[in-house]
Each structure stands twice: as structure tokens, then as C-alpha cells.
Coordinates of N, CA and C in Angstrom, one line a residue:
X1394 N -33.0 164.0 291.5 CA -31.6 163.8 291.8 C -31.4 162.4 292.4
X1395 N -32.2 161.5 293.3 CA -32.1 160.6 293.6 C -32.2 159.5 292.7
X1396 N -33.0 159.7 291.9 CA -33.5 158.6 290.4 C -31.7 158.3 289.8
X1397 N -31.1 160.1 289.5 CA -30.0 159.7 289.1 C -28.6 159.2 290.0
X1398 N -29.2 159.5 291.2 CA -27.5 158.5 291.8 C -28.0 157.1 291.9
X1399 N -29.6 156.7 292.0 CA -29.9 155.3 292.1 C -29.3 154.7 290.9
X1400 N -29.5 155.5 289.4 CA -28.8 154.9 288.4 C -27.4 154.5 288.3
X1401 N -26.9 155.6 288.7 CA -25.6 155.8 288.8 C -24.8 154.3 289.5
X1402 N -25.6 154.3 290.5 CA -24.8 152.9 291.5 C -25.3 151.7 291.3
X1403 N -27.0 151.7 290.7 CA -27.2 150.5 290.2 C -26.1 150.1 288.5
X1404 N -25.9 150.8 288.0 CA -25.0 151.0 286.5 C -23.7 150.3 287.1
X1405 N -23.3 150.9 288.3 CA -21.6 150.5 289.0 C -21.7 149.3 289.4
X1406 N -23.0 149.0 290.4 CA -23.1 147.6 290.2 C -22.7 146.7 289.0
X1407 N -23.9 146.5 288.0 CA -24.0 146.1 287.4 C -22.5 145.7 286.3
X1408 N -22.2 146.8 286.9 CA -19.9 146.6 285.8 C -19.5 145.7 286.5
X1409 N -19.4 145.9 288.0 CA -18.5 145.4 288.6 C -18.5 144.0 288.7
X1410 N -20.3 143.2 289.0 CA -21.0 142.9 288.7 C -20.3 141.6 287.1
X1411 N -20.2 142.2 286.2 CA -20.3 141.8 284.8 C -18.3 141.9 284.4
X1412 N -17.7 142.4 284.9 CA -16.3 142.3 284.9 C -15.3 142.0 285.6
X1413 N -16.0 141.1 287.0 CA -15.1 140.6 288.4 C -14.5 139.4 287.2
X1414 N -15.0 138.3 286.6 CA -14.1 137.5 286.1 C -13.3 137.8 285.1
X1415 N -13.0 138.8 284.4 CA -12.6 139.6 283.6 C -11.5 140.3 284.1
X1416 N -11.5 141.1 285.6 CA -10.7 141.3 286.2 C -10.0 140.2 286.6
X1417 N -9.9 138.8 287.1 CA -9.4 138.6 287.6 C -8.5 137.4 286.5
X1418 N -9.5 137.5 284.9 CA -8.4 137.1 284.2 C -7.4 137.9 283.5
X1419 N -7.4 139.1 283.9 CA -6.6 140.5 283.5 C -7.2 140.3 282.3
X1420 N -8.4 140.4 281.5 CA -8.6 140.7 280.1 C -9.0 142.5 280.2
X1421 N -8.2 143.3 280.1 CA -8.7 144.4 279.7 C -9.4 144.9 278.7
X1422 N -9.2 144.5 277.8 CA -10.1 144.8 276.4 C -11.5 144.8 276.7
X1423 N -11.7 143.5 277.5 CA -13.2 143.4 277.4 C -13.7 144.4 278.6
X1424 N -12.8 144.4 279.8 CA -13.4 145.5 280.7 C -13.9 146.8 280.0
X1425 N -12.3 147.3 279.5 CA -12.7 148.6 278.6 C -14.2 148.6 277.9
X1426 N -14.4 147.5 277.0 CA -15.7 147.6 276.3 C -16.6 147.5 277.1
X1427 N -17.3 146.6 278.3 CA -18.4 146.2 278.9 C -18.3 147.6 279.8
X1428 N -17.0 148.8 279.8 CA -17.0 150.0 281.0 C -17.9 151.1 280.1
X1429 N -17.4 150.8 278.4 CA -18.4 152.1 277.5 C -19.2 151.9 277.3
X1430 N -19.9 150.6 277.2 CA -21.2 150.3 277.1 C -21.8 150.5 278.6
X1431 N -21.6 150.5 279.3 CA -22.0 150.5 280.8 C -22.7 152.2 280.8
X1432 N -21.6 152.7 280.4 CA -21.3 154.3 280.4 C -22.1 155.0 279.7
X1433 N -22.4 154.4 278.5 CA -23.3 154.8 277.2 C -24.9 154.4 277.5
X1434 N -25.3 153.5 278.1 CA -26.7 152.9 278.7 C -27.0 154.2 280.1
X1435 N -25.8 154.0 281.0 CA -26.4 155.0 282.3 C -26.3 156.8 281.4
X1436 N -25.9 157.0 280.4 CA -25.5 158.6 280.4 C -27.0 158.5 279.6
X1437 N -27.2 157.4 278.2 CA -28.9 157.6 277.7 C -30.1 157.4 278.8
X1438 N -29.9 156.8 279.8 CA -30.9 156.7 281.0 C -31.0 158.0 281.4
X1439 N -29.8 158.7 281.7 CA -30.1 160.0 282.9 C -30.4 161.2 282.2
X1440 N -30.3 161.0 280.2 CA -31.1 161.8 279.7 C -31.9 162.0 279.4
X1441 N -32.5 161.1 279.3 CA -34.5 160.3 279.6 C -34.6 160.7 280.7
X1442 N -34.3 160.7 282.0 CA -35.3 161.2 283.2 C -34.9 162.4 283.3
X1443 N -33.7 163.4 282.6 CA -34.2 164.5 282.6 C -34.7 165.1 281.3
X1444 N -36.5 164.6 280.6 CA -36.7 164.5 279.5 C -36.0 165.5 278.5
X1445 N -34.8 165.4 278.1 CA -33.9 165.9 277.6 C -33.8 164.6 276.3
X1446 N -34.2 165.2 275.0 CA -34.7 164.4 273.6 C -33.4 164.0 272.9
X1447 N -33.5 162.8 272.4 CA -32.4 162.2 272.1 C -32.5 162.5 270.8
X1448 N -31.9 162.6 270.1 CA -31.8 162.4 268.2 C -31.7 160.9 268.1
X1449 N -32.2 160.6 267.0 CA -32.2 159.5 266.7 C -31.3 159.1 265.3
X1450 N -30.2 158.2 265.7 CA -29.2 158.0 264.8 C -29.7 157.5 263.6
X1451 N -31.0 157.0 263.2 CA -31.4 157.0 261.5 C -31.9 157.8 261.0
X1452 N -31.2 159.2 261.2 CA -31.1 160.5 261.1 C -30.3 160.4 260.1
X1453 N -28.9 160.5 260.6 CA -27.8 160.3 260.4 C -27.4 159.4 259.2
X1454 N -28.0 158.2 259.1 CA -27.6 157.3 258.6 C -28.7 157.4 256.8
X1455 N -29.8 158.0 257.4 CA -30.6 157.7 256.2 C -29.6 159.4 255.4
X1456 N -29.4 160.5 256.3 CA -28.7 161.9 255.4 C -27.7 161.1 254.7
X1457 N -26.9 160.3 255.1 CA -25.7 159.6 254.7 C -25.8 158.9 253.5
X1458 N -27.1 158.3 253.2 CA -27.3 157.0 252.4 C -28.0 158.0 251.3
X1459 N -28.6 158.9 251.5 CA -29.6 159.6 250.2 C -29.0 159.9 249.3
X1460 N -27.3 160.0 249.1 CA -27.1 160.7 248.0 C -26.4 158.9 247.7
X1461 N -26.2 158.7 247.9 CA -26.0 157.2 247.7 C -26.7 156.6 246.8
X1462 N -28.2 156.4 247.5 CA -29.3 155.7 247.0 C -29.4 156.6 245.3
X1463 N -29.8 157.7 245.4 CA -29.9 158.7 244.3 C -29.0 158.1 243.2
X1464 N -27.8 158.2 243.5 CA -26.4 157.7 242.7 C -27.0 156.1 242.2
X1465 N -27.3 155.2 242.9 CA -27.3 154.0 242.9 C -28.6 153.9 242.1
X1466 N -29.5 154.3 242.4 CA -31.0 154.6 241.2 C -31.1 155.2 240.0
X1467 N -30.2 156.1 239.8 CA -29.3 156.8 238.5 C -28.9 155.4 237.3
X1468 N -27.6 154.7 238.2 CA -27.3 153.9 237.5 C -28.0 152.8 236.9
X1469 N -28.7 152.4 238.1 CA -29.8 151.3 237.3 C -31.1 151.4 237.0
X1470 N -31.4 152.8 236.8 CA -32.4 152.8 236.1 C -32.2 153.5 234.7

């Protein structure tokens, strides 16, 4: 439990950290983004220390591309 609120506040740092000049040129856009990427790093961190297995997105991508490839090797061969 402590590993995860150390992440937690080191993560808060690290925004607040990475968006003080951002805030103070009112760019929101980019807060928004550097806040989900902030968000998306500490939530994959805190599911690595509780060895809780990640899928890995060229999963995804190669199911997506096989009937593609298939289609695409058809034609040119």
C-alpha cells in the first residue's frame, strides 16, 4: 500500500511539476494531455506492483492485421 500512494504523489508531482507553465499560459489542451498520460503511466505502474498481467496491445493489432495480411497475399500472389 505504501509503494502505491508513493506512486501516486510522486505521479502528482511530476504533473504539476510538467504543467505549472502550461497553467499559467492557460493552454489546456496540453494539460488535458500531459494529465492522461500522467494517469495512464501511474494506473500501468500500480498494476505491475500488484503483479496483476497486462495484455499486450500487439495482440490486438496483429488479430486486426491477419485477415488483412491474408487479403493482401491473396492479391499478390
Amino acid at each position: 500500500m505504501l509503494k502505491i500512494i508513493v506512486m501516486i504523489c510522486g505521479g502528482y508531482l511530476f504533473f504539476f511539476w510538467e504543467v505549472r507553465h502550461y497553467l499559467e499560459q492557460r493552454k489546456w489542451y496540453e494539460v488535458f494531455i500531459v494529465f492522461l498520460l500522467v494517469s495512464t503511466g501511474l494506473m500501468l505502474c500500480i498494476l505491475l506492483s500488484k503483479n496483476i498481467t497486462i495484455p499486450s496491445p500487439l495482440n490486438w493489432i496483429i488479430t486486426f492485421y491477419k485477415p488483412v495480411a491474408k487479403v493482401m497475399d491473396d492479391i499478390l500472389s
